[in-house]
């Protein structure tokens, strides 16, 4: 189908809203451009479904995920947005809604709305519990109606406070898809009854998702982190510039043996994945001018706090294929993957298979930690 035919199909689609049509039209325009420069090997791996760029577009002009420092924004205001520092609760909610509109992501909807209880607690003076409840209920409904994306995360906890408890109450009552919610848990700080409230919510609305606060905090610096999108921990005032995923099933099918998988095939496709990460990141950082935006100039984000994401999928299938490869040869592994997954030697059913999965994970972890990137948080 030609570009013009695609455009006609979009603008005449009976079920897309005008905003959805605009988003699809923009994606069509971007993908009419040549792809960022990559080697023939990377291009072939993408065509074969071994490496996936997660449909981020041919010319990445915005990061995949952005985590602004909302606390800094509320404290200093914004020259670009002509907003003074927030002085009260209503100011803070209004200022946040304004900035959310200007925070991009791969979905064009912000994936991070901040550590909302920490952001709003400085503004609760003079408000009783009922006033806070009413204001936050309206805010919660507004988020769902104008930013309807489950990748969009609010973070709360690990401390006990009226904002945290009120948001859990509201989320349980409304049971909306958006915003998504992550509850930071720290045994030494979080009281048991607050954790119980969070877990009760899970039974009714499948959230909040509970994150080990201290485990994540140790990974990042004092400026902190946020949990966003598909529960990814990323640097606060930064984010993820791109996400590239490696299909382990297809990698396993390229191997002649388990040793060949670890010694030749996985390292080869791992390096191609890094090549694609480098190419996409280079375009974003060098050519898109995204990092000339007011978000950077007002220090709400910092360029070197963005990290590329190396993703994987197909672990179970890869393990099962390699197990069968070891026992019966490549032809059998390709011919009957369903039989492999149902056998007692399959991933999740066999100690040997599970250990092979751990070995693959360890090899990938070593690859990621030992491979520097040009545009990454602390070089990774």
XYZ file of C-alpha atoms in Angstrom, residues 13-368:
356
model
C -11.106 5.468 9.404
C -14.550 5.186 11.035
C -13.336 4.328 14.535
C -10.356 6.641 15.105
C -10.800 9.957 16.883
C -9.271 13.112 15.352
C -6.437 12.946 17.882
C -5.731 9.301 17.073
C -5.744 10.125 13.377
C -3.240 12.919 13.979
C -0.937 10.533 15.836
C -1.107 7.926 13.082
C -0.539 10.546 10.394
C 2.561 11.783 12.218
C 3.881 8.226 12.444
C 3.271 7.702 8.728
C 5.224 10.872 7.967
C 8.141 9.811 10.166
C 8.235 6.318 8.725
C 8.291 7.668 5.184
C 11.834 8.842 5.960
C 14.858 6.585 5.464
C 15.683 4.488 8.521
C 18.589 5.623 10.683
C 21.840 4.343 9.211
C 22.620 0.776 10.303
C 24.686 -2.051 8.873
C 23.286 -4.643 6.509
C 23.622 -7.201 9.303
C 21.371 -5.170 11.618
C 18.879 -4.548 8.835
C 18.694 -8.261 8.064
C 18.292 -9.161 11.736
C 15.357 -6.756 11.965
C 13.738 -8.168 8.829
C 14.140 -11.683 10.232
C 12.441 -10.730 13.495
C 15.563 -11.285 15.591
C 15.901 -7.651 16.683
C 12.929 -5.335 17.222
C 12.957 -1.532 17.569
C 9.545 -1.549 19.294
C 8.011 0.542 16.502
C 9.648 3.725 17.771
C 9.822 5.146 14.253
C 12.447 5.578 11.567
C 13.817 8.880 12.878
C 13.551 9.062 16.692
C 12.893 12.694 17.594
C 11.829 12.118 21.205
C 12.982 9.694 23.911
C 10.981 6.594 24.615
C 10.418 7.548 28.263
C 10.928 10.906 30.007
C 10.964 11.402 33.798
C 11.021 15.136 34.593
C 11.983 16.451 38.004
C 8.490 17.637 38.911
C 9.552 18.756 42.395
C 12.050 21.188 40.884
C 9.379 22.419 38.492
C 6.845 23.095 41.259
C 9.490 24.911 43.279
C 10.901 27.116 40.514
C 7.989 27.458 38.091
C 8.695 27.644 34.367
C 9.797 30.581 32.257
C 8.874 28.727 29.071
C 5.353 27.982 30.314
C 5.020 31.391 31.998
C 4.187 29.767 35.330
C 5.220 30.969 38.773
C 6.214 28.541 41.531
C 3.240 26.701 43.000
C 1.937 28.292 46.198
C -0.925 26.006 47.190
C -2.541 22.656 46.420
C -4.587 23.917 43.478
C -1.538 25.643 42.010
C 0.398 22.391 42.212
C -2.299 20.288 40.531
C -2.772 22.862 37.786
C 0.967 23.210 37.177
C 1.392 19.452 36.938
C -1.409 19.124 34.389
C 0.186 21.852 32.279
C 3.593 20.182 32.271
C 2.172 16.714 31.605
C 0.942 18.082 28.284
C 4.538 18.918 27.303
C 6.232 15.664 28.365
C 6.682 13.336 25.377
C 7.071 9.582 25.194
C 6.845 6.852 22.609
C 3.039 6.969 23.014
C 2.864 10.794 23.058
C 1.467 10.532 26.583
C 3.758 10.984 29.610
C 4.758 7.700 31.219
C 5.754 9.306 34.529
C 3.559 11.642 36.572
C 5.928 11.875 39.508
C 6.150 10.730 43.114
C 2.773 12.309 43.648
C 2.509 12.064 47.422
C 5.964 13.591 47.906
C 5.125 16.302 45.366
C 1.821 17.307 46.947
C 2.492 16.923 50.672
C 4.181 20.370 50.904
C 0.876 21.934 49.798
C -1.677 20.277 52.111
C -1.561 22.933 54.833
C -5.005 24.357 55.528
C -6.850 21.504 53.814
C -8.886 18.899 55.651
C -9.118 15.273 54.551
C -12.405 15.794 52.711
C -11.058 18.708 50.661
C -7.983 16.704 49.685
C -10.183 13.773 48.700
C -12.454 15.897 46.497
C -9.584 17.681 44.757
C -7.640 14.486 44.108
C -10.739 12.663 42.866
C -11.304 15.323 40.215
C -7.604 15.219 39.344
C -7.659 11.398 39.031
C -10.688 11.481 36.730
C -9.097 14.218 34.628
C -5.943 12.156 34.144
C -7.918 9.151 32.953
C -10.075 11.119 30.537
C -7.395 13.210 28.846
C -4.345 10.918 29.195
C -5.901 7.454 28.789
C -2.785 5.307 28.797
C -1.953 2.507 31.239
C 1.768 3.068 30.594
C 1.375 6.327 32.539
C 2.548 5.820 36.125
C 2.077 7.637 39.388
C 4.512 6.622 42.139
C 3.546 6.716 45.828
C 5.191 5.558 49.064
C 7.157 4.290 50.881
C 6.228 6.833 53.573
C 2.791 6.974 55.162
C 0.929 10.191 54.420
C -2.544 11.487 53.658
C -1.907 11.846 49.913
C -0.743 8.258 49.591
C -3.732 6.871 51.494
C -6.203 9.126 49.705
C -4.940 8.124 46.271
C -5.259 4.448 47.196
C -8.822 5.096 48.367
C -9.721 6.953 45.167
C -8.115 4.375 42.902
C -10.082 1.608 44.610
C -13.342 3.530 44.269
C -12.925 4.567 40.633
C -11.081 1.481 39.344
C -9.845 3.349 36.269
C -7.326 2.003 33.787
C -5.288 5.197 34.016
C -3.219 6.329 35.659
C -1.263 3.234 36.531
C 0.162 3.180 40.021
C 3.363 1.950 41.654
C 3.616 1.674 45.426
C 7.140 1.909 46.831
C 7.556 -0.468 49.763
C 10.276 -0.260 52.399
C 9.835 -2.530 55.461
C 11.559 -0.123 57.838
C 9.356 2.794 56.748
C 6.043 1.509 55.394
C 3.472 0.529 58.064
C 1.731 -2.814 57.677
C -1.756 -1.327 57.461
C -0.694 0.865 54.524
C 0.743 -2.173 52.750
C -2.532 -3.985 53.469
C -4.474 -1.134 51.875
C -2.269 -1.394 48.783
C -2.637 -5.173 48.501
C -6.398 -4.920 49.003
C -6.529 -2.553 46.045
C -4.688 -5.102 43.918
C -7.490 -7.610 44.454
C -10.031 -5.190 42.986
C -8.202 -3.139 40.344
C -4.890 -4.940 39.661
C -2.835 -2.090 41.060
C -0.767 -0.648 42.615
C 2.293 -2.563 41.538
C 4.616 -2.946 44.501
C 8.275 -2.000 44.085
C 11.161 -2.766 46.429
C 12.193 0.787 47.234
C 15.599 0.151 48.795
C 16.640 -2.261 46.042
C 15.980 0.357 43.371
C 17.311 3.286 45.412
C 20.683 1.571 45.771
C 20.961 1.372 41.984
C 20.574 5.105 41.408
C 22.108 8.296 42.768
C 20.673 10.759 45.269
C 18.543 12.517 42.670
C 16.481 9.362 42.564
C 14.454 7.266 40.178
C 10.930 6.555 39.044
C 8.956 3.481 38.016
C 7.287 3.989 34.648
C 5.507 2.266 31.799
C 5.961 -1.519 32.014
C 7.429 -1.173 35.518
C 10.827 0.093 34.375
C 13.073 1.800 36.942
C 14.804 4.799 35.346
C 16.751 7.849 36.547
C 14.703 10.805 37.735
C 15.370 13.904 35.613
C 16.255 11.512 32.805
C 14.618 8.512 31.229
C 15.152 6.023 28.423
C 16.286 7.257 25.044
C 15.362 4.026 23.238
C 14.332 0.392 23.729
C 15.578 -2.379 21.455
C 14.557 -5.987 22.069
C 16.283 -9.238 21.173
C 14.147 -12.264 20.263
C 15.891 -15.115 22.066
C 13.769 -17.748 20.344
C 15.032 -16.683 16.934
C 18.586 -16.441 18.253
C 18.366 -20.013 19.553
C 17.153 -21.230 16.165
C 20.356 -19.857 14.631
C 22.558 -21.957 16.936
C 24.041 -25.334 16.027
C 24.532 -26.290 19.680
C 24.325 -24.865 23.176
C 28.020 -24.016 23.049
C 27.531 -22.327 19.680
C 24.657 -20.312 21.159
C 26.793 -18.943 23.993
C 30.099 -18.601 22.191
C 29.006 -17.301 18.789
C 25.336 -16.646 18.133
C 24.199 -14.771 21.259
C 27.283 -12.475 21.317
C 26.839 -11.758 17.602
C 23.196 -10.719 17.849
C 23.834 -8.964 21.145
C 26.360 -6.714 19.444
C 23.925 -6.045 16.602
C 21.389 -4.999 19.226
C 23.905 -2.545 20.639
C 24.617 -1.246 17.148
C 20.935 -0.445 16.690
C 20.806 1.174 20.140
C 23.779 3.361 19.217
C 22.294 4.360 15.857
C 18.908 5.299 17.276
C 20.400 7.120 20.262
C 22.812 9.048 18.037
C 19.972 10.393 15.911
C 17.993 11.440 18.972
C 20.917 13.135 20.709
C 22.737 14.575 17.698
C 20.111 15.411 15.095
C 16.634 15.691 16.615
C 17.373 18.770 18.803
C 15.171 17.283 21.512
C 17.801 18.139 24.091
C 17.537 21.811 23.164
C 14.041 21.863 24.669
C 12.902 23.893 27.671
C 12.847 20.700 29.725
C 16.644 20.678 29.508
C 17.151 24.442 29.706
C 15.106 24.608 32.912
C 16.961 21.555 34.276
C 13.874 19.389 34.566
C 15.755 16.708 32.651
C 19.481 16.186 32.100
C 20.784 14.639 28.899
C 23.289 12.288 30.525
C 20.585 10.800 32.767
C 19.002 8.968 29.831
C 19.727 5.272 29.402
C 19.040 2.987 26.450
C 17.113 -0.165 27.267
C 18.276 -3.592 26.080
C 15.206 -5.820 26.139
C 14.700 -9.526 25.551
C 11.783 -11.856 24.949
C 11.288 -15.504 24.072
C 13.381 -16.899 26.938
C 11.186 -19.968 27.506
C 11.133 -20.825 23.806
C 14.893 -20.331 23.535
C 15.577 -22.667 26.447
C 13.247 -25.325 25.070
C 14.832 -25.111 21.618
C 18.333 -25.399 23.059
C 17.293 -28.337 25.234
C 15.868 -30.132 22.194
C 18.887 -29.144 20.140
C 21.131 -30.803 22.663
C 19.069 -33.988 22.608
C 17.771 -34.340 19.052
C 19.371 -31.780 16.753
C 18.256 -28.580 15.054
C 15.662 -30.178 12.764
C 13.703 -31.505 15.732
C 13.956 -28.187 17.557
C 12.462 -26.351 14.576
C 9.892 -29.004 13.714
C 8.122 -29.425 17.047
C 8.444 -26.440 19.402
C 5.023 -27.235 20.904
C 6.150 -30.714 21.904
C 9.245 -29.240 23.495
C 7.230 -26.818 25.626
C 5.010 -29.632 26.894
C 7.793 -32.033 27.838
C 9.113 -32.614 31.334
C 12.414 -31.093 30.203
C 10.812 -27.754 29.339
C 11.496 -24.366 30.864
C 9.715 -24.110 34.199
C 9.414 -27.886 34.535
C 13.029 -28.989 34.637
C 15.917 -27.972 36.863
C 18.309 -28.265 33.927
C 16.097 -26.056 31.763
C 15.760 -23.448 34.498
C 19.516 -23.429 35.036
C 20.001 -22.918 31.308
C 17.646 -19.932 31.498
C 19.692 -18.500 34.356
C 22.861 -19.049 32.346
C 21.367 -17.110 29.431
C 20.305 -14.310 31.785
C 23.794 -14.161 33.283
C 25.379 -13.981 29.833
C 23.049 -11.152 28.850
C 23.653 -9.301 32.127
C 27.394 -9.533 31.590
C 26.975 -8.289 28.027
C 24.955 -5.260 29.136
